[in-house]
CSV table of C-alpha atoms in Angstrom, one decimal:
chain,number,residue,atom,x,y,z
A,29,UNK,CA,74.4,89.4,114.9
A,30,UNK,CA,72.3,91.6,117.1
A,31,UNK,CA,73.2,94.8,115.2
A,32,UNK,CA,72.3,93.8,111.7
A,33,UNK,CA,75.1,91.6,110.4
A,34,UNK,CA,74.1,88.3,108.8
A,35,UNK,CA,75.9,85.9,111.2
A,36,UNK,CA,74.1,83.8,113.7
A,37,UNK,CA,74.0,84.5,117.4
A,38,UNK,CA,74.6,87.5,119.6
A,39,UNK,CA,77.2,90.3,119.4
A,40,UNK,CA,80.9,89.4,119.2
A,41,UNK,CA,83.4,91.9,120.5
A,42,UNK,CA,87.1,91.6,120.3
A,43,UNK,CA,89.3,93.3,122.9
A,44,UNK,CA,93.0,93.8,122.1
A,45,UNK,CA,95.1,94.2,125.3
A,46,UNK,CA,98.8,94.5,126.0
A,47,UNK,CA,99.5,96.9,123.1
A,48,UNK,CA,103.1,98.1,123.2
A,49,UNK,CA,103.4,101.5,121.5
A,50,UNK,CA,105.7,101.5,118.5
A,51,UNK,CA,106.3,97.8,118.7
A,52,UNK,CA,102.7,96.6,118.2
A,53,UNK,CA,101.2,99.3,115.8
A,54,UNK,CA,100.9,96.9,112.8
A,55,UNK,CA,99.9,93.8,114.8
A,56,UNK,CA,97.1,95.8,116.6
A,57,UNK,CA,95.9,97.0,113.2
A,58,UNK,CA,95.9,93.4,112.0
A,59,UNK,CA,93.9,92.3,115.0
A,60,UNK,CA,91.3,95.0,114.3
A,61,UNK,CA,91.0,94.2,110.6
A,62,UNK,CA,90.9,90.5,111.2
A,63,UNK,CA,88.1,91.0,113.8
A,64,UNK,CA,86.1,93.0,111.2
A,65,UNK,CA,86.7,90.7,108.2
A,66,UNK,CA,86.0,87.5,110.1
A,67,UNK,CA,82.7,88.4,111.6
A,68,UNK,CA,83.1,90.3,114.9
A,69,UNK,CA,80.9,93.3,115.5
A,70,UNK,CA,83.2,95.6,117.5
A,71,UNK,CA,86.7,96.2,118.6
A,72,UNK,CA,87.9,97.6,122.0
A,73,UNK,CA,91.4,99.1,121.9
A,74,UNK,CA,93.4,100.3,124.9
A,75,UNK,CA,94.1,104.1,125.2
A,76,UNK,CA,97.8,103.2,124.2
A,77,UNK,CA,96.5,101.8,120.9
A,78,UNK,CA,94.0,104.6,120.2
A,79,UNK,CA,96.1,105.7,117.2
A,80,UNK,CA,95.1,102.5,115.3
A,81,UNK,CA,91.4,103.4,115.5
A,82,UNK,CA,91.4,105.6,112.4
A,83,UNK,CA,93.0,102.9,110.2
A,84,UNK,CA,90.4,100.3,111.1
A,85,UNK,CA,87.5,102.9,110.7
A,86,UNK,CA,88.9,103.9,107.3
A,87,UNK,CA,88.7,100.3,106.1
A,88,UNK,CA,85.1,100.1,107.4
A,89,UNK,CA,84.2,103.3,105.7
A,90,UNK,CA,85.4,102.0,102.3
A,91,UNK,CA,84.6,98.3,102.5
A,92,UNK,CA,81.6,98.4,104.7
A,93,UNK,CA,80.3,97.4,108.1
A,94,UNK,CA,78.8,97.4,110.7
A,95,UNK,CA,82.0,97.4,112.7
A,96,UNK,CA,82.5,99.7,115.8
A,97,UNK,CA,85.8,100.6,117.3
A,98,UNK,CA,85.9,102.1,120.8
A,99,UNK,CA,88.7,102.9,123.3
A,100,UNK,CA,87.6,102.2,126.9
A,101,UNK,CA,89.6,103.9,129.6
A,102,UNK,CA,90.1,100.7,131.5
A,103,UNK,CA,89.7,97.6,129.3
A,104,UNK,CA,90.6,95.2,132.0
A,105,UNK,CA,87.8,96.5,134.2
A,106,UNK,CA,85.4,96.4,131.2
A,107,UNK,CA,86.3,92.8,130.7
A,108,UNK,CA,85.4,92.0,134.3
A,109,UNK,CA,82.0,93.7,133.9
A,110,UNK,CA,81.2,92.3,130.4
A,111,UNK,CA,77.5,91.2,130.3
A,112,UNK,CA,78.1,88.0,128.4
A,113,UNK,CA,80.7,85.3,128.1
A,114,UNK,CA,84.4,86.1,128.0
A,115,UNK,CA,87.0,84.0,126.0
A,116,UNK,CA,90.7,84.7,126.4
A,117,UNK,CA,92.9,83.4,123.6
A,118,UNK,CA,96.2,82.1,125.1
A,119,UNK,CA,98.7,79.4,124.2
A,120,UNK,CA,98.3,78.2,127.8
A,121,UNK,CA,94.5,77.5,127.6
A,122,UNK,CA,92.3,74.6,126.6
A,123,UNK,CA,92.3,73.3,123.0
A,124,UNK,CA,90.0,75.3,120.8
A,125,UNK,CA,88.5,72.2,119.2
A,126,UNK,CA,87.4,71.0,122.7
A,127,UNK,CA,85.7,74.2,123.8
A,128,UNK,CA,84.4,76.0,120.7
A,129,UNK,CA,81.1,74.0,120.5
A,130,UNK,CA,80.1,75.1,124.0
A,131,UNK,CA,81.2,78.7,123.3
A,132,UNK,CA,79.2,78.7,120.1
A,133,UNK,CA,76.0,77.6,121.8
A,134,UNK,CA,76.6,80.2,124.5
A,135,UNK,CA,77.0,82.9,121.8
A,136,UNK,CA,73.6,82.0,120.4
A,137,UNK,CA,72.1,83.5,123.6
A,138,UNK,CA,74.5,86.0,125.0
A,139,UNK,CA,77.2,88.4,123.7
A,140,UNK,CA,80.7,87.1,123.5
A,141,UNK,CA,83.9,89.0,124.3
A,142,UNK,CA,87.1,87.6,122.8
A,143,UNK,CA,90.3,89.0,124.5
A,144,UNK,CA,93.6,88.8,122.7
A,145,UNK,CA,96.8,89.8,124.3
A,146,UNK,CA,100.0,91.3,122.9
A,147,UNK,CA,102.6,91.6,125.7
A,148,UNK,CA,102.3,90.1,129.1
A,149,UNK,CA,98.6,89.5,130.1
A,150,UNK,CA,97.5,90.4,133.6
A,151,UNK,CA,96.5,87.5,135.8
A,152,UNK,CA,93.0,89.1,136.2
A,153,UNK,CA,92.3,88.3,132.5
A,154,UNK,CA,92.8,84.6,133.1
A,155,UNK,CA,90.5,84.8,136.1
A,156,UNK,CA,87.8,87.0,134.4
A,157,UNK,CA,87.7,84.7,131.4
A,158,UNK,CA,85.0,82.0,131.2
A,159,UNK,CA,87.3,80.1,128.9
A,160,UNK,CA,91.1,80.4,128.3
A,161,UNK,CA,91.4,79.0,124.8
A,162,UNK,CA,94.5,77.8,122.9
A,163,UNK,CA,94.8,77.6,119.2
A,164,UNK,CA,97.7,75.1,119.6
A,165,UNK,CA,99.8,75.3,122.7
A,166,UNK,CA,102.6,76.8,120.6
A,167,UNK,CA,103.8,80.4,120.6
A,168,UNK,CA,102.7,82.1,117.4
A,169,UNK,CA,100.4,85.0,116.7
A,170,UNK,CA,97.4,86.5,118.4
A,171,UNK,CA,96.2,87.5,114.9
A,172,UNK,CA,96.4,83.9,113.7
A,173,UNK,CA,94.7,82.6,116.9
A,174,UNK,CA,91.9,85.1,116.5
A,175,UNK,CA,91.4,84.2,112.9
A,176,UNK,CA,91.2,80.4,113.6
A,177,UNK,CA,88.9,81.0,116.6
A,178,UNK,CA,86.4,83.2,114.6
A,179,UNK,CA,86.4,80.8,111.6
A,180,UNK,CA,85.5,77.9,113.9
A,181,UNK,CA,83.1,79.9,116.0
A,182,UNK,CA,81.1,80.9,112.9
A,183,UNK,CA,81.8,77.6,111.1
A,184,UNK,CA,83.0,79.4,108.0
A,185,UNK,CA,79.8,81.4,107.6
A,186,UNK,CA,81.8,84.6,108.2
A,187,UNK,CA,83.6,84.1,104.9
A,188,UNK,CA,80.4,84.9,103.0
A,189,UNK,CA,79.4,87.9,105.2
A,190,UNK,CA,78.1,90.8,103.2
A,191,UNK,CA,79.1,94.2,104.4
A,192,UNK,CA,76.7,97.1,104.3
A,193,UNK,CA,77.4,100.7,103.0
A,194,UNK,CA,80.6,99.7,101.2
A,195,UNK,CA,82.0,102.1,98.6
A,196,UNK,CA,83.7,99.3,96.8
A,197,UNK,CA,83.6,95.5,96.5
A,198,UNK,CA,86.3,93.1,95.4
A,199,UNK,CA,85.1,90.5,92.9
A,200,UNK,CA,87.0,87.2,93.2
A,201,UNK,CA,89.3,86.4,90.3
A,202,UNK,CA,91.5,83.4,89.3
A,203,UNK,CA,94.3,85.9,88.7
A,204,UNK,CA,94.6,89.7,89.0
A,205,UNK,CA,92.4,92.1,90.8
A,206,UNK,CA,88.9,93.3,90.2
A,207,UNK,CA,87.3,96.0,92.4
A,208,UNK,CA,83.9,97.5,91.6
A,209,UNK,CA,82.1,100.6,92.9
A,210,UNK,CA,79.5,99.2,95.3
A,211,UNK,CA,77.6,102.5,95.3
A,212,UNK,CA,76.4,102.4,91.7
A,213,UNK,CA,75.8,98.8,91.1
A,214,UNK,CA,79.2,97.8,90.0
A,215,UNK,CA,81.2,99.9,87.5
A,216,UNK,CA,84.8,99.0,87.4
A,217,UNK,CA,87.4,101.2,89.3
A,218,UNK,CA,90.6,99.8,87.9
A,219,UNK,CA,92.6,102.9,88.8
A,220,UNK,CA,91.3,102.4,92.4
A,221,UNK,CA,92.3,98.8,92.1
A,222,UNK,CA,95.9,99.6,91.3
A,223,UNK,CA,96.0,102.2,94.0
A,224,UNK,CA,94.7,99.8,96.6
A,225,UNK,CA,96.3,96.7,95.3
A,226,UNK,CA,98.8,95.4,97.8
A,227,UNK,CA,97.4,92.2,96.5
A,228,UNK,CA,97.3,90.4,99.8
A,229,UNK,CA,95.2,90.2,102.9
A,230,UNK,CA,97.1,92.8,104.7
A,231,UNK,CA,96.0,96.3,105.6
A,232,UNK,CA,95.9,98.4,102.5
A,233,UNK,CA,98.9,100.7,102.4
B,21,UNK,CA,104.7,65.6,106.0
B,22,UNK,CA,107.6,64.2,103.9
B,23,UNK,CA,110.2,65.2,106.5
B,24,UNK,CA,108.8,63.5,109.6
B,25,UNK,CA,105.9,65.6,110.8
B,26,UNK,CA,102.6,63.9,111.6
B,27,UNK,CA,100.4,65.7,109.1
B,28,UNK,CA,99.1,64.1,105.9
B,29,UNK,CA,100.5,64.9,102.5
B,30,UNK,CA,103.6,66.3,101.1
B,31,UNK,CA,105.8,69.2,102.3
B,32,UNK,CA,104.2,72.6,102.8
B,33,UNK,CA,106.4,75.6,102.5
B,34,UNK,CA,105.4,79.2,103.3
B,35,UNK,CA,107.1,82.1,101.4
B,36,UNK,CA,106.7,85.6,102.9
B,37,UNK,CA,107.3,88.3,100.3
B,38,UNK,CA,106.9,92.1,100.3
B,39,UNK,CA,108.6,92.5,103.7
B,40,UNK,CA,109.2,96.3,104.5
B,41,UNK,CA,112.1,96.7,106.8
B,42,UNK,CA,111.2,98.3,110.1
B,43,UNK,CA,107.5,98.4,109.3
B,44,UNK,CA,107.0,94.6,108.9
B,45,UNK,CA,109.4,93.1,111.5
B,46,UNK,CA,106.7,91.9,113.8
B,47,UNK,CA,104.3,90.8,111.2
B,48,UNK,CA,106.9,88.8,109.4
B,49,UNK,CA,107.8,87.1,112.7
B,50,UNK,CA,104.1,86.3,113.2
B,51,UNK,CA,103.9,84.8,109.6
B,52,UNK,CA,106.8,82.6,110.4
B,53,UNK,CA,105.6,81.4,113.8
B,54,UNK,CA,102.1,80.8,112.5
B,55,UNK,CA,103.5,78.7,109.6
B,56,UNK,CA,105.4,76.6,112.2
B,57,UNK,CA,102.6,76.3,114.7
B,58,UNK,CA,99.9,75.5,112.1
B,59,UNK,CA,101.6,72.7,110.3
B,60,UNK,CA,103.9,74.1,107.6
B,61,UNK,CA,107.4,72.4,107.2
B,62,UNK,CA,109.5,75.4,106.1
B,63,UNK,CA,109.6,79.2,105.7
B,64,UNK,CA,111.3,81.2,103.0
B,65,UNK,CA,112.2,84.8,103.9
B,66,UNK,CA,113.4,87.5,101.6
B,67,UNK,CA,117.0,88.9,102.2
B,68,UNK,CA,115.3,92.0,103.5
B,69,UNK,CA,113.6,89.9,106.3
B,70,UNK,CA,116.7,87.8,107.1
B,71,UNK,CA,116.8,89.4,110.6
B,72,UNK,CA,113.6,87.6,111.6
B,73,UNK,CA,115.2,84.2,111.0
B,74,UNK,CA,116.8,83.9,114.4
B,75,UNK,CA,113.5,84.6,116.2
B,76,UNK,CA,111.7,81.8,114.4
B,77,UNK,CA,114.6,79.4,114.8
B,78,UNK,CA,114.8,80.2,118.6
B,79,UNK,CA,111.2,79.2,119.0
B,80,UNK,CA,111.8,76.0,117.1
B,81,UNK,CA,114.8,75.2,119.2
B,82,UNK,CA,112.8,75.6,122.4
B,83,UNK,CA,109.3,74.3,121.4
B,84,UNK,CA,110.4,71.8,118.7
B,85,UNK,CA,110.2,71.0,115.0
B,86,UNK,CA,111.0,70.1,112.4
B,87,UNK,CA,110.7,73.6,110.9
B,88,UNK,CA,113.3,75.0,108.5
B,89,UNK,CA,113.9,78.7,107.7
B,90,UNK,CA,115.8,79.7,104.6
B,91,UNK,CA,116.6,83.0,102.9
B,92,UNK,CA,116.7,82.6,99.1
B,93,UNK,CA,118.4,85.3,97.2
B,94,UNK,CA,115.5,85.7,94.8
B,95,UNK,CA,112.2,84.4,96.2
B,96,UNK,CA,110.1,85.4,93.2
B,97,UNK,CA,112.3,83.3,90.9
B,98,UNK,CA,112.2,80.4,93.4
B,99,UNK,CA,108.4,80.7,93.4
B,100,UNK,CA,108.4,80.4,89.5
B,101,UNK,CA,110.6,77.3,89.7
B,102,UNK,CA,108.9,75.5,92.6
B,103,UNK,CA,108.4,71.8,92.0
B,104,UNK,CA,104.9,71.5,93.3
B,105,UNK,CA,101.7,73.6,93.4
B,106,UNK,CA,101.8,77.3,94.3
B,107,UNK,CA,99.0,79.0,96.2
B,108,UNK,CA,99.1,82.8,96.6
B,109,UNK,CA,96.9,84.2,99.4
B,110,UNK,CA,95.3,87.5,98.3
B,111,UNK,CA,92.0,89.3,99.0
B,112,UNK,CA,91.5,89.4,95.2
B,113,UNK,CA,91.5,85.7,94.7
B,114,UNK,CA,89.0,82.9,94.7
B,115,UNK,CA,87.1,82.0,97.9
B,116,UNK,CA,89.1,79.6,100.1
B,117,UNK,CA,86.1,77.3,100.7
B,118,UNK,CA,85.7,76.8,96.9
B,119,UNK,CA,89.3,75.8,96.2
B,120,UNK,CA,90.8,74.2,99.3
B,121,UNK,CA,89.5,70.7,98.6
B,122,UNK,CA,91.3,70.6,95.3
B,123,UNK,CA,94.5,72.1,96.8
B,124,UNK,CA,94.3,69.5,99.6
B,125,UNK,CA,94.1,66.6,97.2
B,126,UNK,CA,97.0,68.0,95.2
B,127,UNK,CA,99.1,68.4,98.4
B,128,UNK,CA,98.6,64.6,99.0
B,129,UNK,CA,100.9,64.0,96.0
B,130,UNK,CA,103.1,67.1,95.5
B,131,UNK,CA,104.7,69.8,97.7
B,132,UNK,CA,102.7,73.0,98.3
B,133,UNK,CA,104.1,76.5,98.4
B,134,UNK,CA,101.9,79.1,100.1
B,135,UNK,CA,102.9,82.7,99.2
B,136,UNK,CA,101.8,85.5,101.5
B,137,UNK,CA,102.5,89.1,100.7
B,138,UNK,CA,103.1,92.1,102.8
B,139,UNK,CA,103.4,95.2,100.7
B,140,UNK,CA,102.5,95.4,97.0
B,141,UNK,CA,102.8,91.9,95.4
B,142,UNK,CA,104.5,91.7,91.9
B,143,UNK,CA,102.3,90.7,89.0
B,144,UNK,CA,104.4,87.6,88.4
B,145,UNK,CA,103.2,86.1,91.7
B,146,UNK,CA,99.6,86.2,90.5
B,147,UNK,CA,100.8,84.5,87.2
B,148,UNK,CA,103.1,81.9,88.8
B,149,UNK,CA,100.4,80.9,91.3
B,150,UNK,CA,98.3,77.8,90.4
B,151,UNK,CA,95.6,79.3,92.8
B,152,UNK,CA,95.1,82.9,94.0
B,153,UNK,CA,93.1,82.3,97.1
B,154,UNK,CA,91.1,84.8,99.2
B,155,UNK,CA,90.2,84.3,102.9
B,156,UNK,CA,87.3,86.8,102.4
B,157,UNK,CA,87.6,89.5,99.8
B,158,UNK,CA,88.2,92.0,102.6
B,159,UNK,CA,91.5,93.7,103.5
B,160,UNK,CA,92.8,92.3,106.8
B,161,UNK,CA,95.9,90.4,107.6
B,162,UNK,CA,98.2,88.0,105.8
B,163,UNK,CA,98.8,86.3,109.2
B,164,UNK,CA,95.1,85.7,109.6
B,165,UNK,CA,94.7,84.5,106.0
B,166,UNK,CA,97.6,82.0,106.4
B,167,UNK,CA,96.1,80.7,109.7
B,168,UNK,CA,92.7,80.1,108.2
B,169,UNK,CA,94.2,78.6,105.1
B,170,UNK,CA,96.4,76.1,107.0
B,171,UNK,CA,93.6,75.2,109.4
B,172,UNK,CA,91.4,74.3,106.5
B,173,UNK,CA,94.1,72.6,104.4
B,174,UNK,CA,94.9,70.3,107.3
B,175,UNK,CA,91.2,70.1,108.5
B,176,UNK,CA,92.3,70.9,112.0
B,177,UNK,CA,94.8,68.0,112.3
B,178,UNK,CA,97.6,70.6,112.7
B,179,UNK,CA,96.2,71.6,116.1
B,180,UNK,CA,97.3,68.2,117.5
B,181,UNK,CA,100.7,68.1,115.8
B,182,UNK,CA,103.5,66.9,118.2
B,183,UNK,CA,106.8,68.7,117.8
B,184,UNK,CA,110.0,66.8,118.1
B,185,UNK,CA,113.1,67.7,120.1
B,186,UNK,CA,111.3,70.3,122.2
B,187,UNK,CA,112.9,71.6,125.4
B,188,UNK,CA,109.5,72.4,126.9
B,189,UNK,CA,105.9,71.7,126.4
B,190,UNK,CA,102.8,73.7,127.5
B,191,UNK,CA,100.1,71.7,129.2
B,192,UNK,CA,96.6,73.0,128.5
B,193,UNK,CA,94.9,74.6,131.6
B,194,UNK,CA,91.5,76.0,132.3
B,195,UNK,CA,93.3,79.0,133.9
B,196,UNK,CA,96.9,80.0,134.4
B,197,UNK,CA,100.0,78.6,132.8
B,198,UNK,CA,101.7,75.2,133.0
B,199,UNK,CA,105.0,74.5,131.1
B,200,UNK,CA,106.9,71.3,131.6
B,201,UNK,CA,110.4,70.3,130.7
B,202,UNK,CA,110.0,68.1,127.7
B,203,UNK,CA,113.6,66.8,128.0
B,204,UNK,CA,113.1,64.9,131.2
B,205,UNK,CA,109.6,63.5,131.0
B,206,UNK,CA,107.8,66.5,132.5
B,207,UNK,CA,109.1,68.3,135.6
B,208,UNK,CA,107.5,71.7,136.1
B,209,UNK,CA,109.4,74.8,135.2
B,210,UNK,CA,107.3,77.5,136.7
B,211,UNK,CA,110.1,80.1,136.8
B,212,UNK,CA,110.4,79.4,133.1
B,213,UNK,CA,106.7,79.8,132.7
B,214,UNK,CA,106.7,83.3,134.2
B,215,UNK,CA,109.7,84.2,132.1
B,216,UNK,CA,108.0,83.1,129.0
B,217,UNK,CA,104.5,83.9,129.9
B,218,UNK,CA,103.2,86.6,127.7
B,219,UNK,CA,100.1,84.5,128.1
B,220,UNK,CA,98.9,84.9,124.6
B,221,UNK,CA,99.6,83.4,121.2
B,222,UNK,CA,102.1,86.0,120.2
B,223,UNK,CA,105.8,85.7,119.8
B,224,UNK,CA,107.3,85.2,123.2
B,225,UNK,CA,109.1,88.4,124.2
């Protein structure tokens, strides 16, 4: 990425729109953490979702980056003015397998903005988008759609991304949990592990 | 699938554990809808999450199946007694790319149970699991992890799955939304479209 990550191509930004305060707090956090974990460089949140910024930044502080979170005043306008290609993930769009090769080659040369909705998405987003892309034509989850899209965009390379300036690093295990201190070359932090360990892929609680 | 779906291999069941009432209502719904959309045959919910059953079943009624939702009294015990292979998705597990080929060949012969956590996951789940699998060793979203796991398990074939007994079907579009009545060979239902159309991959609201 253009700002120092290890993935190919230009900057990838995820914009989460349609956040419904109260109802979407957790799902917006999941969108942000998924964007970071699966290779995006930055997240745009709406003003209504600004409260989720600290949670995502806290994970970046502890597990590494680079990953930037910003809160534009008018994300829809920012989407229309984005200097790069715009993809909107929607169950009504074209099949991801059909369009991702073209999107990937575009992202080799220009930044890519991936817009994911929550509630009803304004018509302008469909019109601003260079590609409306469906991860199945079934109603499911914008978090799931973003994950499959990024995994296919990066062809799995994002799974091996190394994050910079991490305080801790998880060491893969057949069973149980192992987290090491990434700041001193790897001493165990088992207490930390238990403190962190909601042993799943969800936001640490 | 063994019960009439078009995907290869035996039955795939997703079990969502660690549901925190109030906090996880939306994320548990997203887990269920993602399981259905991306090729699983069935969902197990904990008693604490039983309220999400109707939402997932409503989507199956309208967009097709087969997809079964059940609420076992003691999911952890059911996991330990599952007659097939058990995969637990956790950021502490082995890299998905390393283990999915073996899991896929196992699923050709025996049912597969995919356990996704929410809050803290009991130690027994790590021990019951034949594979603890990480979709990155980063904290993100169990919904995202499930989506990437299923897309890789089915090698993308799940994206073309046809659902039986659907009332409606979405027709992919470059822009905008097109939903047809699947019960009478495809007359448009544009009013329906607008009613449904939170034009994203999220649960219809």
